[in-house]
Coordinates of C-alpha atoms in Angstrom, one line a residue:
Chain A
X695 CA -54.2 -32.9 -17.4
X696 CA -51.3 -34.0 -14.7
X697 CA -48.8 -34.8 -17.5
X698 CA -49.7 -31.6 -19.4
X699 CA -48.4 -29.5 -16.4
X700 CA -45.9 -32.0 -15.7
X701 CA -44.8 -31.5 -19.3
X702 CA -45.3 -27.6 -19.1
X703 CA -43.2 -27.8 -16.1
X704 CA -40.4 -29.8 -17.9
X705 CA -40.4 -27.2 -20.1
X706 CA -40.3 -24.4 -18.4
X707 CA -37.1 -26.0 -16.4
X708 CA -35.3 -26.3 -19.6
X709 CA -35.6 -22.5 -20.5
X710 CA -35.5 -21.8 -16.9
X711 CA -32.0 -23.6 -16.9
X712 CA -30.9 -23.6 -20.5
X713 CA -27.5 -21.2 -20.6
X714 CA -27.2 -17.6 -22.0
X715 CA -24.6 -17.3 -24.8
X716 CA -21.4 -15.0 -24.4
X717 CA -23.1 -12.2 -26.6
X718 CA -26.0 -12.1 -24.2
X719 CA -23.8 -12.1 -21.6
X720 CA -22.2 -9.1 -22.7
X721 CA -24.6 -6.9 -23.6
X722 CA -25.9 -7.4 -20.0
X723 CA -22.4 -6.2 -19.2
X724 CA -23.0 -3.3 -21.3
X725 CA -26.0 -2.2 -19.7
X726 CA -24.7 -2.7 -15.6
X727 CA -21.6 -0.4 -16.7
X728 CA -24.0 1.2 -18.4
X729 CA -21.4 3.5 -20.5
X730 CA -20.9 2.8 -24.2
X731 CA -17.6 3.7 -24.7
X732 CA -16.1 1.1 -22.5
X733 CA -14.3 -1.9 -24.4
X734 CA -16.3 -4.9 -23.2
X735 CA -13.7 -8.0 -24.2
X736 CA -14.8 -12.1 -23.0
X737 CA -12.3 -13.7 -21.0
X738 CA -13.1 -17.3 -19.7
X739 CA -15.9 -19.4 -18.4
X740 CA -15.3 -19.9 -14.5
X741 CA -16.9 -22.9 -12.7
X742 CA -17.8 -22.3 -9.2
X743 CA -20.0 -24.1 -6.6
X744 CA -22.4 -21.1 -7.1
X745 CA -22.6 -21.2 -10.4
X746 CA -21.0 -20.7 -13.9
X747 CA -19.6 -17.7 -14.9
X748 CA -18.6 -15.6 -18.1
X749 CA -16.2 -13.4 -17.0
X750 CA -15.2 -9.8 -19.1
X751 CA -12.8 -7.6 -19.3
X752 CA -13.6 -3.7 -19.5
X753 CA -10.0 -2.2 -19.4
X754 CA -11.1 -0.7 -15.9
X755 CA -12.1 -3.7 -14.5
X756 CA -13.9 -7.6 -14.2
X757 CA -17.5 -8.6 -14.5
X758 CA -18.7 -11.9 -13.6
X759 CA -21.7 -12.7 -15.8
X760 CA -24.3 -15.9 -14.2
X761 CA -24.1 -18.2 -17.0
X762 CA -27.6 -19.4 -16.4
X763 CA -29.6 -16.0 -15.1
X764 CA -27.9 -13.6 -17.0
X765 CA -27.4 -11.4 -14.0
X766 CA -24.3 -9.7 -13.2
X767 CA -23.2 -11.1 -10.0
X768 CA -19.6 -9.2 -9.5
X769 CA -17.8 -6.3 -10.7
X770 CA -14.5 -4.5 -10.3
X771 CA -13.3 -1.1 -11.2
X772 CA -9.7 -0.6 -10.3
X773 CA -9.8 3.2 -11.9
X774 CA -12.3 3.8 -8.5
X775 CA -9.5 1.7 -6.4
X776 CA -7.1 5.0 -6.7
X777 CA -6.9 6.8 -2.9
X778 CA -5.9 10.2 -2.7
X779 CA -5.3 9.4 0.9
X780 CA -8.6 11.8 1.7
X781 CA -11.5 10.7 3.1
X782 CA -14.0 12.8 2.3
X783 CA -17.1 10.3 2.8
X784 CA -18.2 9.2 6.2
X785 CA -19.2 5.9 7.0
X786 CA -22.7 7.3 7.4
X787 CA -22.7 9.0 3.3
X788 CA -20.5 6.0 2.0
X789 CA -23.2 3.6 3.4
X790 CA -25.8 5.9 1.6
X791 CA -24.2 5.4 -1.7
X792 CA -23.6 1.9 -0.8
X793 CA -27.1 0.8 0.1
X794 CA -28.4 3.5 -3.3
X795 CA -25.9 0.9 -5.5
X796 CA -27.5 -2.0 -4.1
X797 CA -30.9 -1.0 -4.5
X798 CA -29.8 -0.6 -8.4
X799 CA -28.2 -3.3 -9.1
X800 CA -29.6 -5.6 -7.1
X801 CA -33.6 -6.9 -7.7
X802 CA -35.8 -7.1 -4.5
X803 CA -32.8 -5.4 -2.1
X804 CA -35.1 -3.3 -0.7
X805 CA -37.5 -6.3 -0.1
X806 CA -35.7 -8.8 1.2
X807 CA -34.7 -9.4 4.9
X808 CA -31.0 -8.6 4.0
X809 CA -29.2 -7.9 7.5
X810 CA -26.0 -5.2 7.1
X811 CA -23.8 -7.7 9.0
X812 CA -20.2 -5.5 8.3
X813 CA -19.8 -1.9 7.6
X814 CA -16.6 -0.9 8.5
X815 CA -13.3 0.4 6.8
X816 CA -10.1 -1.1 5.8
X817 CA -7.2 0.1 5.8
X818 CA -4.7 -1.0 3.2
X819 CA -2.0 1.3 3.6
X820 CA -0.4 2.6 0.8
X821 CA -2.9 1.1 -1.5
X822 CA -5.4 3.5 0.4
X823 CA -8.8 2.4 2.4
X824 CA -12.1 1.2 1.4
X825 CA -15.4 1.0 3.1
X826 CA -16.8 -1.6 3.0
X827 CA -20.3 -2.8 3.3
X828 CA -21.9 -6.5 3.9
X829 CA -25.5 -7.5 3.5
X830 CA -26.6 -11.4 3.8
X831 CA -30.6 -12.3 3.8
X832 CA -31.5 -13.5 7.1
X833 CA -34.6 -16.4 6.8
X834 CA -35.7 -17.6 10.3
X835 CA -32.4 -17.0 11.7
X836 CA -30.6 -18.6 8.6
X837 CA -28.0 -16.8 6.6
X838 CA -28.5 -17.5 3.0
X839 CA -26.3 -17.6 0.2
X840 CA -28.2 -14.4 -0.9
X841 CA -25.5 -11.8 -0.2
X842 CA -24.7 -8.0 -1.0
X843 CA -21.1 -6.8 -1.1
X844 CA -20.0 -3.3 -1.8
X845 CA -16.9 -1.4 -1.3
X846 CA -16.3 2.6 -1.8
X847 CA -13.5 4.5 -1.7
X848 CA -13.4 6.6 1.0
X849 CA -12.2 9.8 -1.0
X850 CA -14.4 9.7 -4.4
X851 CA -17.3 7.7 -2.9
X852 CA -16.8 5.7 -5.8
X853 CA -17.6 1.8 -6.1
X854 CA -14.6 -0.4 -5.6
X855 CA -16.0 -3.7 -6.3
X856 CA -19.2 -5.1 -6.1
X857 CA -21.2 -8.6 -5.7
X858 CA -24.8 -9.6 -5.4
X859 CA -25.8 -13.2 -5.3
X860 CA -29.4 -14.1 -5.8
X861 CA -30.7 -18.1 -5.5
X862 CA -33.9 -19.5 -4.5
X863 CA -33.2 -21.3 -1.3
X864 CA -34.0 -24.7 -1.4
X865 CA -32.5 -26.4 1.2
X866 CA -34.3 -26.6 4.7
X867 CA -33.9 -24.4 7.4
X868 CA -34.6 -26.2 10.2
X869 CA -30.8 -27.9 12.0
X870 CA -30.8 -31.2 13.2
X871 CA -27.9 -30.4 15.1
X872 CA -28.1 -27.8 18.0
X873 CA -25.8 -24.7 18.2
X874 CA -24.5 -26.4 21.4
X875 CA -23.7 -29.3 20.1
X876 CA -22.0 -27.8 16.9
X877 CA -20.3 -25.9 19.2
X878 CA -18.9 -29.2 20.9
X879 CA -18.2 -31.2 17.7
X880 CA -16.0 -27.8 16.8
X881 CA -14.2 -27.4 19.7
X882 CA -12.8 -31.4 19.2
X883 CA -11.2 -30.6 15.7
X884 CA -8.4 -28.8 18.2
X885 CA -8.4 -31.4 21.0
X886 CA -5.1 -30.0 22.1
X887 CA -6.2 -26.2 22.5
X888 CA -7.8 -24.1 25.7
X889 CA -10.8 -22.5 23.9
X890 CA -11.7 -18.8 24.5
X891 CA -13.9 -18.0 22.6
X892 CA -16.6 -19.4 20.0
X893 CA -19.1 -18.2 18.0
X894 CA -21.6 -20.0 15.6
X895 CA -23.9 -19.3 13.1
X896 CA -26.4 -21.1 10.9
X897 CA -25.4 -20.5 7.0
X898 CA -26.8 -22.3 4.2
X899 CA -23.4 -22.7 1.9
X900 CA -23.0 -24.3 -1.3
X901 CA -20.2 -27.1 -0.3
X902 CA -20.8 -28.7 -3.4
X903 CA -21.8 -27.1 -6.8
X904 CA -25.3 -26.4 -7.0
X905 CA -26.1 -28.2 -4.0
X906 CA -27.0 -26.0 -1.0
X907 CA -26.5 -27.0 2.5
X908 CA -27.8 -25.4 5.7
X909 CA -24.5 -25.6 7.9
X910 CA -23.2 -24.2 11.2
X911 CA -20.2 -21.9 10.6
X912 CA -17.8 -22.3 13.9
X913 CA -14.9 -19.6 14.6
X914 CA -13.2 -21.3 17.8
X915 CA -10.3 -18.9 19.0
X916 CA -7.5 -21.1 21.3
X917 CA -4.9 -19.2 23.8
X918 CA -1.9 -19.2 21.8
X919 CA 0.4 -22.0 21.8
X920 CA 4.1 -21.4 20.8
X921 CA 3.2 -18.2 20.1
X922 CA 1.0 -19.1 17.4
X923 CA -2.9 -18.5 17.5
X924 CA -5.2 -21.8 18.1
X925 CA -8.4 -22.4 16.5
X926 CA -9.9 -21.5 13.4
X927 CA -12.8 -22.3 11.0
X928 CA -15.1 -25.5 11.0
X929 CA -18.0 -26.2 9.3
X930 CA -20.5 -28.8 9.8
X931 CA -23.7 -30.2 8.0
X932 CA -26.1 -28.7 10.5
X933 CA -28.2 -32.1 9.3
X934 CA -25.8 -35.1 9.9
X935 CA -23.0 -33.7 12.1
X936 CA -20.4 -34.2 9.8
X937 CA -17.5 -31.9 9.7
X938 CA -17.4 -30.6 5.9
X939 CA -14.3 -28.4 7.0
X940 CA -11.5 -28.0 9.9
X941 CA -9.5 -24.8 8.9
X942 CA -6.8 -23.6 11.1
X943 CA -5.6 -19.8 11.8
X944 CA -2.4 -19.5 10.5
Chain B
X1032 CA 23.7 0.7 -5.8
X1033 CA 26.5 -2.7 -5.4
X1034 CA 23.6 -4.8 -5.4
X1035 CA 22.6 -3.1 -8.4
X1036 CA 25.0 -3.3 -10.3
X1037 CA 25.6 -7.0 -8.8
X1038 CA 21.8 -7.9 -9.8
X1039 CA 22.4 -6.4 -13.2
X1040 CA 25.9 -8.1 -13.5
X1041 CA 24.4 -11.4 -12.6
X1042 CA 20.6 -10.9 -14.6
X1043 CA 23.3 -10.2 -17.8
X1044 CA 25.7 -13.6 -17.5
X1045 CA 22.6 -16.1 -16.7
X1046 CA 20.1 -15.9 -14.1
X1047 CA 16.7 -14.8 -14.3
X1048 CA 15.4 -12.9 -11.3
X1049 CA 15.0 -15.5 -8.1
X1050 CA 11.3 -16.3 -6.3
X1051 CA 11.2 -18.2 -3.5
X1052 CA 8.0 -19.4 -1.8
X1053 CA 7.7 -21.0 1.7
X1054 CA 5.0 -23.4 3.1
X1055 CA 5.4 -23.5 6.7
X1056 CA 2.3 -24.9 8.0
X1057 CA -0.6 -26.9 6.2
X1058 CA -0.8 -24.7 3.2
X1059 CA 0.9 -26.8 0.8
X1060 CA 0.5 -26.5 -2.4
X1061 CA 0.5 -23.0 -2.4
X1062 CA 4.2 -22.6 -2.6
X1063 CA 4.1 -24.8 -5.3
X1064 CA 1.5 -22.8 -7.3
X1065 CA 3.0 -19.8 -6.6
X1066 CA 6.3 -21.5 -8.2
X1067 CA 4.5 -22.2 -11.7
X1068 CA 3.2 -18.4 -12.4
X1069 CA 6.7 -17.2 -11.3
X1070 CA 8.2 -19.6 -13.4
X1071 CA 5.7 -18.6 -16.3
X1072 CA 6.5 -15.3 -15.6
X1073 CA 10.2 -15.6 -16.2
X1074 CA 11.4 -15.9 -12.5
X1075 CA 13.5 -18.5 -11.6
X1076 CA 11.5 -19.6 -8.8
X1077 CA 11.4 -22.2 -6.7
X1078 CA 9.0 -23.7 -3.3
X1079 CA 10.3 -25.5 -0.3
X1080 CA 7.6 -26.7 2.6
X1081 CA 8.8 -26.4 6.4
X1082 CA 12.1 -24.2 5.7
X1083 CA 14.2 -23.2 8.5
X1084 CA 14.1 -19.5 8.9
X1085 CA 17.9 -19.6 8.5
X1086 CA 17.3 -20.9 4.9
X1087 CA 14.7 -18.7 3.9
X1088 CA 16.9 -15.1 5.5
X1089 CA 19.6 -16.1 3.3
X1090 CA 17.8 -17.1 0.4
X1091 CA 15.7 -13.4 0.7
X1092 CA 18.8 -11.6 0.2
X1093 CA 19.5 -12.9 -3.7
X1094 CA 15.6 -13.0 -4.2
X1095 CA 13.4 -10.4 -6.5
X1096 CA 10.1 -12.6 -4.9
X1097 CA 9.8 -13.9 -1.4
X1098 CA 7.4 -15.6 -0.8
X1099 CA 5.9 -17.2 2.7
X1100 CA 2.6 -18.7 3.5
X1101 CA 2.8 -19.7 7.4
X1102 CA 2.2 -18.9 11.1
X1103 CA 2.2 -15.3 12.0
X1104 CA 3.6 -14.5 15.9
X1105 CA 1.0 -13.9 18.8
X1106 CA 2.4 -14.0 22.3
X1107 CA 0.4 -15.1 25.7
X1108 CA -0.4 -11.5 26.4
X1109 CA -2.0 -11.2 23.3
X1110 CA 1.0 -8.8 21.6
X1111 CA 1.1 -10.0 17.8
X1112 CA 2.6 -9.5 14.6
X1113 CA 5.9 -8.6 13.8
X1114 CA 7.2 -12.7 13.1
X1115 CA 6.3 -15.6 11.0
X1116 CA 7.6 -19.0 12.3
X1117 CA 9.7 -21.8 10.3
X1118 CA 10.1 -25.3 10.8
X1119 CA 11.8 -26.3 14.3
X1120 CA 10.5 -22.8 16.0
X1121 CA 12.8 -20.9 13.5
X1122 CA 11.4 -17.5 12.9
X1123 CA 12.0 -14.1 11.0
X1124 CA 10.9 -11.4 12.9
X1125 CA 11.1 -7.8 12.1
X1126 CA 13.2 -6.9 15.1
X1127 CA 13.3 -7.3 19.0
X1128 CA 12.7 -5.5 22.1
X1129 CA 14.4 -8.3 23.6
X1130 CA 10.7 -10.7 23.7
X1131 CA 12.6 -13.6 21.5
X1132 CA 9.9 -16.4 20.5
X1133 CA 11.1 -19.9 19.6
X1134 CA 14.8 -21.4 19.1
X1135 CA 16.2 -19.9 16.5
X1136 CA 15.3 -16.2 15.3
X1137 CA 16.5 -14.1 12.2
X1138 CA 15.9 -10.3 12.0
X1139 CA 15.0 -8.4 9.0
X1140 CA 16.2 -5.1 11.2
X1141 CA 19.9 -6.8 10.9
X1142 CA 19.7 -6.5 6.9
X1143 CA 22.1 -3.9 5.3
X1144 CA 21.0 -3.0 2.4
X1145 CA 20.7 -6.8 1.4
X1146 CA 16.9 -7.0 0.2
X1147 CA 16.7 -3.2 -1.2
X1148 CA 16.7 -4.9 -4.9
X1149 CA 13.8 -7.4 -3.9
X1150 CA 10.4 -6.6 -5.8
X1151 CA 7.8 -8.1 -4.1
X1152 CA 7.6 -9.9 -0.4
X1153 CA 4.4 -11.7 0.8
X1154 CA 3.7 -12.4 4.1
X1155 CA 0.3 -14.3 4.2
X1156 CA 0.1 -15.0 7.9
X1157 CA -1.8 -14.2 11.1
X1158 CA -0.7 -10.4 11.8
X1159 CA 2.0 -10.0 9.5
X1160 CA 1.0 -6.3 9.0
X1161 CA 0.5 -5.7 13.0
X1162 CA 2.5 -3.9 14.5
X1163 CA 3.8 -5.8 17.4
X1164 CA 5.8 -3.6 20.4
X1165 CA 7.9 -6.2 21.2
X1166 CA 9.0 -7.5 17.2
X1167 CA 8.0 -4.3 15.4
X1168 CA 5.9 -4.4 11.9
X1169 CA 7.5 -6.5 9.1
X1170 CA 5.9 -4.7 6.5
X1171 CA 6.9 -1.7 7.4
X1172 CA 10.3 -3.3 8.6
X1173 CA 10.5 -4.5 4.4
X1174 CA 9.8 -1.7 2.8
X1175 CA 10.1 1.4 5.0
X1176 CA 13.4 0.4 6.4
X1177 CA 15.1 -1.9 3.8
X1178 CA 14.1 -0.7 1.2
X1179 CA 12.2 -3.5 -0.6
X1180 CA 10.0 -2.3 -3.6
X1181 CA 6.3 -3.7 -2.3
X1182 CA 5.2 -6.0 0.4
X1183 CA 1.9 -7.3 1.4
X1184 CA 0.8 -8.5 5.1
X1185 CA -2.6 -9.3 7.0
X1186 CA -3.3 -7.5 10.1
X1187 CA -5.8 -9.6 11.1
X1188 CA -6.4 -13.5 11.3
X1189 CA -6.3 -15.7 8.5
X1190 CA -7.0 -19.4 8.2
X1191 CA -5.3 -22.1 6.0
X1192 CA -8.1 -22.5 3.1
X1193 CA -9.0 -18.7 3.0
X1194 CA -5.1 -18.3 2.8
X1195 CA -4.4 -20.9 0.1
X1196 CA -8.0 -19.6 -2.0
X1197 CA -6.3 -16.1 -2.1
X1198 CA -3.0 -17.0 -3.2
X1199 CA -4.4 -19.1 -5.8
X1200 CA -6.1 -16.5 -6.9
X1201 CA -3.3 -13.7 -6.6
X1202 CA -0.8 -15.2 -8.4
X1203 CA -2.9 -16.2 -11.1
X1204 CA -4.2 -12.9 -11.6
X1205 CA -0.5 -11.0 -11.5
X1206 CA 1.0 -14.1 -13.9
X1207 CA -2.4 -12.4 -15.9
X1208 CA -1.1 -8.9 -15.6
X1209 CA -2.8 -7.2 -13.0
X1210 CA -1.1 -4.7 -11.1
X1211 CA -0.2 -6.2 -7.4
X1212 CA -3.3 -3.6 -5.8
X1213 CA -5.9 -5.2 -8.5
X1214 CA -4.5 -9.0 -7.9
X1215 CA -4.6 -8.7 -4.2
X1216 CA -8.0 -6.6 -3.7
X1217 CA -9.6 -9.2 -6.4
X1218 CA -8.2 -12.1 -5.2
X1219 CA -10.1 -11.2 -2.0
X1220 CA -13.1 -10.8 -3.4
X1221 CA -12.5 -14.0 -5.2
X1222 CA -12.2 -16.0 -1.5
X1223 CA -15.8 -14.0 -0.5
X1224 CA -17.8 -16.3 -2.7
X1225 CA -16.2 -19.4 -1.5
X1226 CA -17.7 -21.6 0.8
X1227 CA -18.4 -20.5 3.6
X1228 CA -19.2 -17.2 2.4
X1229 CA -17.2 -14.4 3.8
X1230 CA -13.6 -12.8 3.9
X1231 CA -12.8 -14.2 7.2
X1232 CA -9.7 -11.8 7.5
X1233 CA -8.9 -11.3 4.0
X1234 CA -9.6 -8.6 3.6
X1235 CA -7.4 -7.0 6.1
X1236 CA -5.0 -7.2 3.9
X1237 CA -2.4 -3.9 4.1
X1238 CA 0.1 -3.4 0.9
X1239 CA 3.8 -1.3 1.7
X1240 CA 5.5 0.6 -1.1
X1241 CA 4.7 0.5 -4.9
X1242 CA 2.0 -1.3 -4.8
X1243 CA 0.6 -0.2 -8.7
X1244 CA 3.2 -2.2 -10.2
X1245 CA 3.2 -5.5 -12.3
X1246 CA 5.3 -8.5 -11.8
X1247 CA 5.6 -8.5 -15.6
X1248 CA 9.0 -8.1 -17.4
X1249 CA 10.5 -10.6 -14.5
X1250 CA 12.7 -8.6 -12.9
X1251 CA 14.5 -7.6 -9.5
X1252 CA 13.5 -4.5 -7.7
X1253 CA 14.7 -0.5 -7.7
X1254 CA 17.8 -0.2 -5.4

């Protein structure tokens, strides 16, 4: 009985894991843009440390396509990128279309601890402004990969660009290391600076591909030094200690 | 219209149009990349690391690309933007108030009408978009002033891998065809998904003058 659900379970790992094919691929494309006159053209096969990706063309845009889910995981359309210079949506409405998006596109949004951690807008001068809108699941205090991004034009209320990343965390959630003493092992990657601020938080990252890791995420900001700003990014294996990054401000 | 008719003069004997790309700080090889799309491009470009701001002011004035990937300025009182710094505390800044960082300084306000045929600047750099009371706003500076076709700066803090992930990603995407406003907006979202997650100051990108152009045919800019 064991090895018939260990075999079952085999199995089921292989369809769970075996890729889609590019014609699957795009007719999931099809259905997110969900307009039949668009020109749906393959372009490449990405690798990234999330995952592998199909990526298509639709004239107006890009859509990244998980190779092994199936799920549309990004999208641009540059035709809703165009700024009249107006802005006829508030934060407030352009969240509401924002969150409306996500809820649509995205399976379980409304379900899942997902914590709006940046809704602000950016200016990009002549090239206009966008909202833009940040969600990231929150587990126990942990930021996993699981993440919503949406921009909208400020003047249409249109969708800029969009990503949704969805993975079954399966890395632990409990540090080994201390905030404190991530905060300390941080601050020694830029011996030579006088610290004024630092911030950290606990974010499972995928350092490697397919391989989570739950991590503390250090911004250390220096007093400047030759007129340049001190500090900058580390990240350490919230487990071990070991500093998986240093990354200066430039 | 001399450097016009100079640029045409000089595309029609020999030269493709010049790209120039600076690493000033731990950022290599990002000058280099940025060197092989020009090149496939058609631009004769070429990358330097730790440049002396003398070289790369002189160099800007026969360029169509300029390229810099460096420090931006941030003084003690926490004034900022307006400069990027060169090797041996060389800087360009935009102009000056009289507040003079480092040893040697070069002043994009002293151009004539030098860089009005240049089609593209980037300044990736802490602040480059900021305008700083004391240096002014190089963006602005570049385009609104002298004229330069497009420029794109940060006003907000950027950090060496985020920096070199988006200029991967930019100058891949315009040697693809994208207009500079798609290859910079998607080359941001392309540095979200990295590890760790997040546009850490990306984002804040700002883009001066026309910024729905392509860098394809290779070319110089409008006088």
């Amino acid at each position: 009985m064991l090895c018939l659900i260990v075999t079952i379970s085999a199995v089921s790992a292989v369809i769970a894991t075996a890729p889609i094919g590019v014609d699957t691929a795009k007719e999931n494309v099809q259905v997110f843009v969900n307009d039949p006159s668009v020109n749906i053209q393959y372009q490449d096969t990405k690798c990234l440390n999330l995952g592998d990706y199909y990526t298509f063309s639709t004239g107006n845009g890009q859509l990244y396509v998980n190779v092994q889910t199936g799920m549309v995981e990004r999208a641009s359309f540059n035709d809703a990128r165009k700024s009249s210079g107006e802005v006829r949506f508030d934060n407030a409405r352009a969240k509401m279309v924002a969150r409306e998006y996500a809820k649509e596109k995205y399976s379980g949004f409304a379900d899942m601890n997902m914590k709006l951690i940046k809704s602000d807008s950016e200016n990009h001068g002549d090239a206009g402004s966008e909202y833009s809108f940040i969600w990231r699941e929150n587990v126990e205090g942990v930021l996993t990969p699981n993440t919503v991004v949406i921009n909208v034009n400020p003047a249409s209320g249109g969708i800029v660009s969009y990503i949704g990343i969805q993975r079954k965390i399966n890395c632990v959630l409990e540090p080994e290391l201390s905030e404190e003493d991530a905060l300390r092992i941080a601050e020694k990657q830029f011996p030579d600076i006088r610290a004024t601020e630092t911030t950290a938080e606990l974010s499972i990252e995928y350092t490697k591909p397919d391989l989570q890791s739950l991590t503390w995420v250090v911004t250390v900001k220096g007093k400047p030094e030759d007129h340049v700003l001190q500090g900058g990014l580390v990240v350490i294996d919230a487990l071990t200690g070991e500093v998986l990054m240093t990354s200066p401000y430039l | 219209m001399a450097c016009c008719l100079l640029a045409i003069l000089t595309c029609s004997v020999s030269a493709l149009p010049a790209a120039n790309n600076f690493d000033c700080s731990d950022t290599t090889p990002t000058a280099y990349d940025a060197q092989v799309d020009q090149s496939s491009m058609g631009y004769d470009s070429s990358s330097s690391t730790n440049a002396y701001a003398s070289t790369a002011y002189n160099q800007f004035k026969s360029d169509a690309i300029f390229f810099f990937n460096g420090h931006g300025l941030f003084y003690d009182d926490s004034h900022k933007g307006g400069g990027i710094k060169f090797s041996s505390e060389s800087w360009i800044l935009a102009n000056t108030d009289g507040h003079n960082p480092g040893n040697y300084r070069k002043y994009i306000s002293n151009y004539g009408d030098d860089i009005d045929d240049v089609l593209l600047v980037v300044y990736l750099a802490c602040y480059s978009s900021h305008n700083n009371p004391y240096n002014g706003d190089l963006v602005k500076e570049t385009v609104t002033n002298k004229h330069a076709d497009i420029c794109i700066g940060f006003d907000g803090e950027i950090e060496v891998e985020n920096g070199k992930c988006w200029s991967e990603s930019f100058w891949d995407r315009v040697r693809n065809g994208e207009t500079v406003s798609d290859a910079t907006s998607n080359a941001k979202d392309d540095c979200y998904w990295q590890w760790p997650v997040g546009y850490h100051g990306i984002d804040t990108y700002e883009i001066s003058g026309s910024y729905n152009s392509c860098l394809t045919p290779a070319r110089y800019g409008a006088c």
